[in-house]
Short mmCIF file of C-alpha atoms in Angstrom, two decimals:
data_model
loop_
_atom_site.label_atom_id
_atom_site.label_comp_id
_atom_site.label_asym_id
_atom_site.label_seq_id
_atom_site.Cartn_x
_atom_site.Cartn_y
_atom_site.Cartn_z
CA MET A 30 -16.47 -38.08 -7.08
CA LYS A 31 -12.80 -39.22 -6.71
CA LYS A 32 -11.71 -35.69 -8.07
CA TYR A 33 -13.09 -34.33 -4.70
CA LEU A 34 -10.73 -36.47 -2.80
CA ALA A 35 -7.75 -35.00 -4.55
CA ILE A 36 -9.22 -31.52 -3.76
CA ILE A 37 -9.79 -32.24 -0.08
CA LEU A 38 -6.26 -33.64 0.37
CA ALA A 39 -4.75 -30.75 -1.26
CA VAL A 40 -6.46 -28.17 0.90
CA LEU A 41 -5.30 -29.25 4.36
CA VAL A 42 -2.93 -26.39 4.85
CA SER A 43 -0.97 -25.18 7.85
CA ILE A 44 -2.05 -22.50 10.34
CA ASN A 45 1.42 -20.88 9.72
CA ALA A 46 -0.30 -19.18 6.77
CA LEU A 47 -1.99 -16.65 9.03
CA THR A 48 -0.30 -17.05 12.42
CA GLY A 49 3.14 -18.17 11.90
CA CYS A 50 4.73 -15.04 10.56
CA THR A 51 7.49 -13.44 12.52
CA GLY A 52 8.33 -9.83 13.10
CA GLN A 53 6.13 -6.90 14.18
CA LYS A 54 2.59 -7.15 13.06
CA ALA A 55 0.45 -4.05 11.94
CA MET A 56 -2.36 -2.77 14.12
CA PRO A 57 -5.61 -3.37 12.12
CA ASP A 58 -7.81 -1.30 14.27
CA ASN A 59 -6.56 1.91 15.92
CA ALA A 60 -9.45 1.65 18.59
CA PHE A 61 -7.00 -0.56 20.46
CA SER A 62 -3.51 0.65 21.65
CA LYS A 63 -0.08 -0.89 20.81
CA GLU A 64 -0.04 -2.40 24.43
CA ASP A 65 -3.48 -4.00 23.76
CA TYR A 66 -2.25 -5.70 20.63
CA GLN A 67 0.89 -6.77 22.48
CA LYS A 68 -1.30 -8.63 25.07
CA LEU A 69 -3.29 -10.29 22.32
CA LEU A 70 -0.32 -11.48 20.37
CA ALA A 71 1.33 -12.62 23.54
CA LEU A 72 -1.13 -15.46 23.16
CA GLN A 73 0.37 -16.66 20.20
CA PHE A 74 2.93 -18.69 22.25
CA ASP A 75 6.02 -20.10 20.51
CA GLY A 76 4.96 -23.48 18.97
CA TYR A 77 1.33 -23.05 20.15
CA GLU A 78 -0.08 -24.39 16.79
CA ASP A 79 1.61 -27.77 17.73
CA MET A 80 -0.09 -27.79 21.24
CA THR A 81 -3.08 -29.77 21.76
CA VAL A 82 -6.24 -27.66 22.28
CA SER A 83 -6.31 -28.69 26.07
CA GLU A 84 -2.71 -27.52 26.46
CA TYR A 85 -3.35 -24.23 24.59
CA GLN A 86 -6.33 -23.59 26.73
CA SER A 87 -4.66 -24.14 30.01
CA LYS A 88 -1.93 -21.81 29.09
CA VAL A 89 -4.20 -18.95 27.82
CA TRP A 90 -6.55 -19.34 30.98
CA LYS A 91 -3.67 -19.12 33.31
CA LEU A 92 -2.12 -16.23 31.67
CA THR A 93 -5.40 -14.18 31.31
CA ASP A 94 -6.73 -14.86 34.68
CA THR A 95 -7.30 -11.25 35.56
CA THR A 96 -10.49 -9.11 35.03
CA GLU A 97 -8.47 -6.64 33.09
CA TYR A 98 -7.13 -9.16 30.52
CA ARG A 99 -10.43 -10.98 30.25
CA ASN A 100 -12.29 -7.54 29.63
CA LEU A 101 -9.72 -6.61 26.99
CA LEU A 102 -10.16 -9.92 25.12
CA GLU A 103 -13.94 -9.40 25.27
CA ARG A 104 -13.49 -5.99 23.68
CA PHE A 105 -11.40 -7.71 20.92
CA SER A 106 -13.99 -10.34 20.25
CA LYS A 107 -16.89 -7.84 19.91
CA ASP A 108 -15.00 -5.40 17.66
CA GLU A 109 -16.75 -5.17 14.27
CA THR A 110 -13.73 -3.72 12.40
CA LEU A 111 -11.70 -6.69 13.40
CA TYR A 112 -14.51 -9.14 12.58
CA GLN A 113 -14.68 -7.84 9.00
CA MET A 114 -11.02 -8.47 8.57
CA LYS A 115 -11.01 -11.95 9.89
CA ASP A 116 -10.38 -13.44 6.38
CA SER A 117 -7.64 -10.85 5.39
CA ASP A 118 -5.70 -9.94 8.43
CA GLU A 119 -3.39 -12.18 10.37
CA THR A 120 -4.21 -10.85 13.85
CA ALA A 121 -8.02 -10.76 13.14
CA SER A 122 -7.89 -14.34 11.89
CA PHE A 123 -5.85 -15.60 15.06
CA LEU A 124 -8.57 -13.81 17.16
CA PHE A 125 -11.62 -15.15 15.53
CA TYR A 126 -10.54 -18.60 14.20
CA VAL A 127 -8.17 -19.69 17.03
CA LEU A 128 -8.18 -17.74 20.27
CA GLU A 129 -11.76 -16.91 20.71
CA PRO A 130 -13.40 -20.18 19.67
CA LEU A 131 -11.00 -22.41 21.58
CA THR A 132 -11.00 -20.50 24.90
CA ALA A 133 -14.48 -19.18 25.05
CA GLU A 134 -16.90 -20.57 27.72
CA ASN A 135 -18.67 -22.89 25.20
CA TRP A 136 -15.54 -24.02 23.28
CA GLN A 137 -16.51 -27.51 22.46
CA THR A 138 -18.85 -26.50 19.59
CA ARG A 139 -18.50 -23.56 17.45
CA ASP A 140 -20.70 -22.46 14.39
CA TYR A 141 -19.07 -20.52 11.42
CA SER A 142 -21.34 -19.02 8.86
CA GLY A 143 -20.52 -17.59 5.26
CA ALA A 144 -21.39 -17.76 1.74
CA ALA A 145 -19.71 -19.28 -1.39
CA THR A 146 -20.59 -18.02 -5.00
CA SER A 147 -19.82 -18.97 -8.51
CA ASN A 148 -17.19 -17.18 -10.24
CA PHE A 149 -18.56 -15.34 -13.13
CA PRO A 150 -17.11 -11.92 -13.63
CA PHE A 151 -19.12 -8.77 -12.88
CA PRO A 152 -21.71 -7.87 -13.95
CA ALA A 153 -22.86 -11.34 -14.59
CA GLU A 154 -25.14 -12.93 -11.95
CA ASN A 155 -23.83 -15.61 -9.73
CA ALA A 156 -25.37 -18.55 -7.78
CA THR A 157 -24.89 -18.47 -3.98
CA LEU A 158 -24.33 -21.25 -1.41
CA GLU A 159 -25.11 -19.82 2.15
CA TYR A 160 -23.78 -22.09 4.71
CA THR A 161 -23.31 -22.77 8.38
CA PHE A 162 -20.75 -25.49 9.46
CA THR A 163 -20.28 -26.70 13.02
CA LEU A 164 -16.92 -27.92 14.39
CA THR A 165 -17.39 -29.97 17.64
CA ILE A 166 -14.29 -30.95 19.56
CA LEU A 167 -14.45 -34.48 20.77
CA ASP A 168 -10.99 -35.01 22.27
CA ALA A 169 -9.20 -31.79 23.34
CA ASP A 170 -6.31 -33.72 24.56
CA ARG A 171 -5.44 -35.10 21.14
CA ILE A 172 -6.49 -32.47 18.42
CA LYS A 173 -3.78 -29.86 17.85
CA VAL A 174 -4.58 -26.25 17.32
CA LYS A 175 -3.25 -26.26 13.87
CA ASP A 176 -5.47 -29.30 12.94
CA TYR A 177 -8.53 -27.47 14.10
CA PHE A 178 -7.71 -24.31 12.15
CA ASP A 179 -6.77 -26.20 9.08
CA ILE A 180 -10.01 -27.96 8.96
CA GLY A 181 -12.03 -24.79 9.17
CA LEU A 182 -9.79 -22.98 6.64
CA SER A 183 -10.20 -25.76 4.05
CA ILE A 184 -13.98 -25.87 4.45
CA ARG A 185 -14.24 -21.99 4.04
CA LYS A 186 -11.73 -21.48 1.38
CA ASP A 187 -11.90 -24.60 -0.74
CA VAL A 188 -14.45 -27.26 -0.20
CA LEU A 189 -17.43 -25.03 -0.19
CA GLN A 190 -16.08 -22.65 -2.84
CA ASP A 191 -15.02 -25.70 -5.01
CA ILE A 192 -18.68 -27.03 -5.29
CA LEU A 193 -19.71 -24.00 -7.51
CA ARG A 194 -16.43 -23.63 -9.50
CA ASN A 195 -16.43 -24.63 -13.11
CA ARG A 196 -20.19 -25.12 -13.40
CA THR A 197 -22.10 -24.13 -16.49
CA LYS A 198 -24.89 -21.50 -16.02
CA GLU A 199 -27.49 -24.14 -17.11
CA GLU A 200 -26.18 -26.44 -14.14
CA LEU A 201 -26.31 -23.63 -11.73
CA ARG A 202 -29.90 -22.68 -12.67
CA ASN A 203 -31.08 -26.32 -12.06
CA GLU A 204 -31.78 -26.26 -8.42
CA ALA A 205 -32.72 -29.97 -8.15
CA PHE A 206 -29.45 -30.94 -9.91
CA MET A 207 -27.35 -28.65 -7.70
CA GLN A 208 -28.99 -30.00 -4.54
CA LYS A 209 -27.88 -33.52 -5.50
CA GLU A 210 -24.40 -32.44 -6.47
CA ILE A 211 -23.94 -30.43 -3.15
CA GLU A 212 -25.17 -33.25 -1.12
CA SER A 213 -22.91 -35.75 -2.83
CA TYR A 214 -19.96 -33.54 -2.75
CA LEU A 215 -20.38 -32.79 0.93
CA ASP A 216 -20.97 -36.45 1.96
CA GLU A 217 -17.67 -37.42 0.43
CA ALA A 218 -15.67 -34.37 1.63
CA LEU A 219 -16.84 -34.91 5.15
CA SER A 220 -16.15 -38.64 5.12
CA TYR A 221 -12.53 -37.79 4.58
CA MET A 222 -12.38 -34.89 6.97
CA GLN A 223 -14.15 -36.34 10.08
CA THR A 224 -11.73 -37.54 12.81
CA PRO A 225 -12.16 -39.09 16.12
CA GLU A 226 -11.13 -35.87 17.73
CA LEU A 227 -13.33 -33.39 15.58
CA SER A 228 -16.88 -33.67 14.32
CA ILE A 229 -18.08 -31.52 11.42
CA THR A 230 -21.66 -30.92 10.22
CA ILE A 231 -22.63 -28.45 7.51
CA GLU A 232 -26.15 -26.89 6.85
CA TYR A 233 -26.60 -25.00 3.65
CA ALA A 234 -29.16 -23.24 1.42
CA TYR A 235 -28.61 -22.90 -2.34
CA PHE A 236 -29.81 -20.10 -4.39
CA PRO A 237 -29.44 -20.79 -8.19
CA LEU A 238 -29.05 -18.44 -11.15
CA SER A 239 -32.27 -17.05 -12.26
CA ALA A 240 -33.89 -18.96 -15.27
CA MET A 241 -34.13 -17.03 -18.29
CA GLU A 242 -37.78 -16.03 -19.54
CA GLY A 243 -39.22 -18.89 -21.48
CA GLU A 244 -36.32 -21.22 -20.52
CA GLN A 245 -37.13 -24.73 -19.39
CA GLN A 246 -34.78 -26.44 -16.78
CA SER A 247 -33.78 -29.79 -17.53
CA ALA A 248 -31.21 -32.46 -16.75
CA GLY A 249 -29.68 -32.05 -20.21
CA PHE A 250 -27.05 -29.55 -20.17
CA ASP A 251 -25.21 -27.88 -23.19
CA ASP A 252 -22.32 -25.43 -23.34
CA SER A 253 -24.11 -22.47 -24.95
CA ASP A 254 -23.87 -20.42 -21.61
CA LYS A 255 -23.14 -17.19 -23.26
CA GLN A 256 -26.14 -17.10 -25.60
CA GLU A 257 -28.51 -18.37 -22.83
CA THR A 258 -27.48 -15.61 -20.40
CA ARG A 259 -28.17 -12.92 -22.71
CA LYS A 260 -31.39 -10.85 -22.47
CA TYR A 261 -31.08 -9.76 -26.05
CA LEU A 262 -29.80 -11.22 -29.30
CA ASN A 263 -26.52 -10.21 -30.71
CA GLY A 264 -26.30 -6.86 -32.50
CA THR A 265 -27.11 -7.04 -36.29
CA GLU A 266 -25.27 -5.60 -39.07
CA GLU A 267 -27.86 -2.95 -39.32
CA ASP A 268 -27.33 -1.93 -35.60
CA TYR A 269 -23.74 -1.44 -36.00
CA ARG A 270 -24.01 0.50 -39.31
CA SER A 271 -26.38 2.95 -37.56
CA LEU A 272 -23.96 3.19 -34.56
CA LEU A 273 -20.90 3.59 -36.77
CA ALA A 274 -22.45 6.65 -38.51
CA LEU A 275 -21.30 8.58 -35.37
CA LYS A 276 -17.55 7.58 -36.03
CA THR A 277 -17.00 10.46 -38.44
CA PRO A 278 -13.38 11.10 -39.76
CA ASP A 279 -13.01 13.87 -36.95
CA TYR A 280 -14.96 12.48 -34.34
CA GLN A 281 -12.13 12.40 -31.79
CA ASN A 282 -11.74 16.04 -32.31
CA ARG A 283 -15.46 16.66 -31.46
CA ALA A 284 -16.47 18.25 -28.17
CA LEU A 285 -17.21 15.46 -25.71
CA ALA A 286 -20.54 17.08 -24.71
CA ASP A 287 -21.73 17.19 -28.31
CA PHE A 288 -20.67 13.52 -29.05
CA ASN A 289 -22.34 12.34 -25.74
CA MET A 290 -25.60 14.13 -26.90
CA ALA A 291 -25.60 12.47 -30.36
CA LEU A 292 -24.92 9.04 -28.72
CA LEU A 293 -27.84 9.65 -26.38
CA GLU A 294 -30.13 10.60 -29.22
CA TRP A 295 -29.20 7.43 -31.09
CA ALA A 296 -29.85 5.32 -28.08
CA ASN A 297 -33.25 7.01 -27.51
CA GLU A 298 -34.22 6.05 -31.16
CA ASP A 299 -34.25 2.31 -30.57
CA TYR A 300 -33.76 1.01 -27.09
CA GLU A 301 -33.27 -2.64 -27.87
CA ARG A 302 -30.66 -1.87 -30.55
CA MET A 303 -28.71 -0.12 -27.96
CA GLU A 304 -29.02 -3.03 -25.52
CA ARG A 305 -27.99 -5.61 -28.11
CA ILE A 306 -24.72 -3.72 -28.78
CA SER A 307 -24.27 -3.05 -24.99
CA GLU A 308 -24.52 -6.91 -24.34
CA ASP A 309 -22.08 -7.52 -27.14
CA THR A 310 -19.59 -5.35 -25.42
CA ALA A 311 -20.14 -6.76 -21.98
CA TRP A 312 -19.72 -10.38 -23.12
CA ASN A 313 -17.00 -9.40 -25.77
CA ASP A 314 -19.30 -11.39 -28.20
CA PHE A 315 -19.42 -9.67 -31.51
CA GLN A 316 -21.22 -11.51 -34.51
CA VAL A 317 -20.65 -8.71 -36.94
CA ASN A 318 -17.19 -8.11 -38.64
CA LEU A 319 -15.72 -4.91 -37.38
CA THR A 320 -12.21 -3.56 -38.19
CA THR A 321 -9.82 -2.80 -35.38
CA GLU A 322 -10.69 0.85 -35.35
CA GLU A 323 -14.40 0.15 -35.45
CA LEU A 324 -14.15 -2.28 -32.44
CA SER A 325 -12.01 0.26 -30.57
CA PHE A 326 -14.73 2.85 -31.19
CA VAL A 327 -17.49 0.52 -29.79
CA LYS A 328 -15.51 -0.92 -26.84
CA SER A 329 -13.78 2.33 -25.61
CA THR A 330 -15.37 5.43 -27.01
CA VAL A 331 -19.15 4.34 -27.03
CA PHE A 332 -18.62 2.46 -23.77
CA LEU A 333 -17.32 5.33 -21.89
CA SER A 334 -19.80 7.91 -23.30
CA GLY A 335 -22.57 5.37 -22.51
CA MET A 336 -21.54 5.30 -18.95
CA GLU A 337 -21.35 9.14 -18.83
CA ASN A 338 -24.79 9.38 -20.52
CA GLY A 339 -26.23 7.02 -17.82
CA LYS A 340 -24.86 9.06 -15.03
CA TYR A 341 -26.14 12.28 -16.76
CA VAL A 342 -29.69 10.89 -16.89
CA GLN A 343 -29.25 9.77 -13.41
CA SER A 344 -28.15 13.13 -12.17
CA ASN A 345 -31.34 14.76 -13.78
CA TYR A 346 -33.34 12.49 -11.40
CA THR A 347 -31.27 12.85 -8.20
CA GLY A 348 -30.42 16.39 -8.57
CA GLN A 349 -26.68 15.54 -7.68
CA LYS A 350 -23.74 15.14 -9.91
CA GLU A 351 -23.08 11.45 -10.62
CA ASP A 352 -19.58 10.24 -11.84
CA PRO A 353 -19.08 7.02 -14.19
CA VAL A 354 -17.29 4.21 -12.58
CA TYR A 355 -14.96 1.79 -14.45
CA ASP A 356 -14.38 -1.75 -12.98
CA GLU A 357 -12.35 -4.69 -13.78
CA TYR A 358 -11.14 -8.09 -12.63
CA LEU A 359 -7.44 -8.55 -13.49
CA PRO A 360 -5.98 -11.92 -14.59
CA GLN A 361 -4.80 -13.85 -11.42
CA LYS A 362 -1.05 -14.05 -10.89
CA THR A 363 -0.02 -17.61 -10.11
CA ILE A 364 3.18 -19.39 -9.43
CA VAL A 365 3.58 -23.19 -8.74
CA GLU A 366 6.58 -24.67 -6.98
CA ASN A 367 6.79 -28.43 -6.19
CA GLY A 368 2.97 -28.69 -6.49
CA ASN A 369 2.21 -25.79 -4.09
CA THR A 370 0.66 -22.61 -5.48
CA ALA A 371 0.91 -19.04 -4.69
CA TRP A 372 -1.59 -16.56 -6.10
CA CYS A 373 -2.71 -13.05 -6.12
CA SER A 374 -6.03 -11.57 -7.43
CA LEU A 375 -7.39 -8.19 -7.86
CA TYR A 376 -10.70 -6.45 -8.54
CA TYR A 377 -10.66 -2.65 -8.78
CA GLN A 378 -12.81 0.26 -9.61
CA PHE A 379 -12.11 4.00 -10.23
CA SER A 380 -14.34 6.96 -10.96
CA TYR A 381 -13.78 9.86 -12.95
CA SER A 382 -15.28 13.49 -12.93
CA ILE A 383 -15.21 15.57 -16.07
CA SER A 384 -15.40 19.35 -15.06
CA TYR A 385 -16.71 20.76 -18.39
CA PRO A 386 -17.54 18.27 -21.08
CA GLN A 387 -17.75 20.91 -23.68
CA ASN A 388 -14.16 21.94 -23.04
CA ILE A 389 -12.64 18.66 -23.92
CA THR A 390 -12.51 16.45 -26.90
CA VAL A 391 -13.57 12.78 -27.29
CA GLY A 392 -10.06 11.84 -27.94
CA GLU A 393 -8.74 13.64 -24.87
CA ARG A 394 -11.21 11.71 -22.81
CA ASP A 395 -10.52 8.32 -24.39
CA ASN A 396 -6.65 8.78 -24.08
CA CYS A 397 -6.90 9.79 -20.49
CA ILE A 398 -9.10 6.89 -19.36
CA ASP A 399 -7.36 4.26 -21.65
CA GLU A 400 -3.92 5.36 -20.23
CA MET A 401 -5.31 5.02 -16.59
CA ILE A 402 -6.47 1.48 -17.43
CA ASN A 403 -3.14 0.67 -19.28
CA ALA A 404 -1.20 2.00 -16.14
CA VAL A 405 -3.01 -0.32 -13.83
CA HIS A 406 -2.50 -3.33 -16.19
CA LYS A 407 1.27 -2.47 -16.37
CA PHE A 408 1.50 -2.24 -12.52
CA TRP A 409 -0.12 -5.77 -12.25
CA SER A 410 1.90 -7.43 -14.94
CA ASP A 411 5.18 -5.88 -14.17
CA THR A 412 5.01 -6.31 -10.35
CA ASP A 413 6.85 -9.54 -9.73
CA ILE A 414 4.46 -12.02 -7.84
CA GLU A 415 6.97 -12.58 -5.06
CA ASP A 416 6.70 -8.78 -4.25
CA MET A 417 2.92 -8.87 -4.69
CA LEU A 418 2.63 -11.62 -2.11
CA GLN A 419 4.21 -9.17 0.38
CA MET A 420 1.66 -6.52 -0.11
CA ASN A 421 -1.65 -6.04 1.54
CA GLU A 422 -4.81 -4.46 0.38
CA GLN A 423 -3.78 -1.02 1.58
CA ASP A 424 -0.59 -1.20 -0.36
CA ILE A 425 -2.48 -1.87 -3.34
CA VAL A 426 -4.96 1.06 -2.61
CA THR A 427 -1.92 3.24 -2.32
CA GLU A 428 -0.39 2.17 -5.52
CA LEU A 429 -3.63 2.59 -7.51
CA GLN A 430 -4.19 6.08 -5.97
CA THR A 431 -0.80 7.21 -6.98
CA ILE A 432 -1.71 5.89 -10.63
CA ALA A 433 -5.09 7.75 -10.63
CA MET A 434 -3.44 11.00 -9.40
CA ALA A 435 -0.65 10.73 -12.08
CA HIS A 436 -3.24 10.43 -14.79
CA SER A 437 -5.65 12.94 -13.66
CA THR A 438 -5.72 16.16 -15.82
CA ASP A 439 -6.99 19.65 -15.36
CA ASP A 440 -10.25 18.56 -16.88
CA ILE A 441 -10.71 14.91 -15.67
CA THR A 442 -10.13 13.87 -12.08
CA ILE A 443 -9.63 10.17 -11.52
CA SER A 444 -10.03 8.76 -8.13
CA THR A 445 -10.27 5.42 -6.38
CA GLY A 446 -10.31 4.24 -2.76
CA LYS A 447 -10.31 1.15 -0.33
CA GLU A 448 -14.02 0.53 -0.76
CA GLN A 449 -13.22 0.17 -4.61
CA ILE A 450 -10.54 -2.33 -4.41
CA HIS A 451 -10.47 -5.96 -3.46
CA PHE A 452 -6.98 -7.67 -3.23
CA GLU A 453 -6.38 -11.27 -2.09
CA ARG A 454 -3.29 -13.39 -1.88
CA MET A 455 -2.44 -16.76 -0.81
CA ASP A 456 1.03 -18.70 -0.64
CA GLU A 457 0.72 -22.31 0.00
CA ARG A 458 4.40 -22.94 -0.48
CA GLN A 459 5.14 -21.68 3.11
CA PHE A 460 2.63 -24.39 4.44
CA THR A 461 5.16 -27.13 3.71
CA ASN A 462 8.19 -25.41 5.13
#
C-alpha cells in the first residue's frame, strides 16, 4: 500500500493549471455575451487562489450583491454546455469547481459524481467505478481556495483513476477481490488527504469486466489476459490459407465492389473462421506465420473491406447509406522535467464514403485510407509537445479536418468532426512555478 502514498503525494497539484492563466480567455458558450463572461472572470481576483475560502466568499458576495449579477451567475451554473466542458475548459472548470460550490447557499458540503474506467483500448471492454465524493469544509477561515480545488482535482483525475490502472483483466473480473482493493486503496488515500479544515467521504459502485463463458473467477491470477478475453481461438493455418486465396497477383487492380463481394462470400461460408481472423487483427495476435505482404493484406485490405461489407449489410436493413468508420488511440506524448510531467493524448475517428465502389480499385482505396492514417500519425509525431500543449480540442479538430480534406479524392470523401475526436492535455510543470 505504500505505493499509494507516493501517488497521492504526487497528485496534489495547483489550481493555476485551470485558473491561473493570463490573457484573454475564449468564450466556451456563445449563449453568453462577452460582457457576461467578463463579469464571470472578474471573480477570479488577483491572488484569489491563495485567499481563504471565507475571504474569497466575502469578496464575491460583496461584488455580486445585485439581482442582475446573481441572476447571471445562476444562468451560468445551469448552462448544460458549460457543465459538459467543466473538465476541459478553464472558465467552465473555475465556475463549477471553485466559484459555484464555494459561494452557493449550501457551500459547506458539496457532492461530486463521476466514473473511472480501466484503460484497455477500444473496442475492448472496460471495468467501471462509479463514484460520488463529498467535500465538507470544516474551517473556512483556514482552508485556502487552491487547497479545496487541488483535493477535488486529485480525487477525480488521479486517485480514483489509479485504482483501476495496470490491473489484469482477471483481477478486474473478480468483483470480491476488487472490492477489497478499492476499499483498502481509499482508506489509505483518505488517511493522507483528510485535514482539520476539510473532510472527505467517497461512495462508489464497482462494475467488473464480464466473466467469459465457462470461466471460473478465483483469487489466483495469471497473465494470459489476451487469450482469456477472446471469444474465439486464434485463426488456424487453414483459416488463413483460405483467406489468402483472395490475394491474387492482381487483387490491387480489381474493382473494389467485386473484391468486397468475394470477401463477403468467403465470410458467409464460415462465420467462426471469419471471427477468429477478425479477433487476431483486433488484438494484433497472429499465431500463423505470415509474410509482410500477407500481414498487410489481412490488417489493411481485408480489415477495410470487412468494415465496408458490414456497413453494406447494415444499409440493406436500415434503407440508408452507412459509412465505415476508422478509429484509433495514438501513443501518448509525454515529457518529464524535474520530476514533473506534461502529456497529451488523442483518440480520433474518421468516416469515409465511396461514391461508386465499382469505379475504383482495391489499391486506390487502400492507398487513400492508408495515406490518411499516416498523415494523422505524422501530424501527431511531428508536432512538438510544447506546441501541442498550447492547443485545445477544437485546434485538433481543425487540423484533422484539414488532413481529411487533403486526402479525399473524387471517389472517396473522408470526414471527421468534433464528436469523433477526444483530445486531452495536462502540464504539471507549471504547478511548481
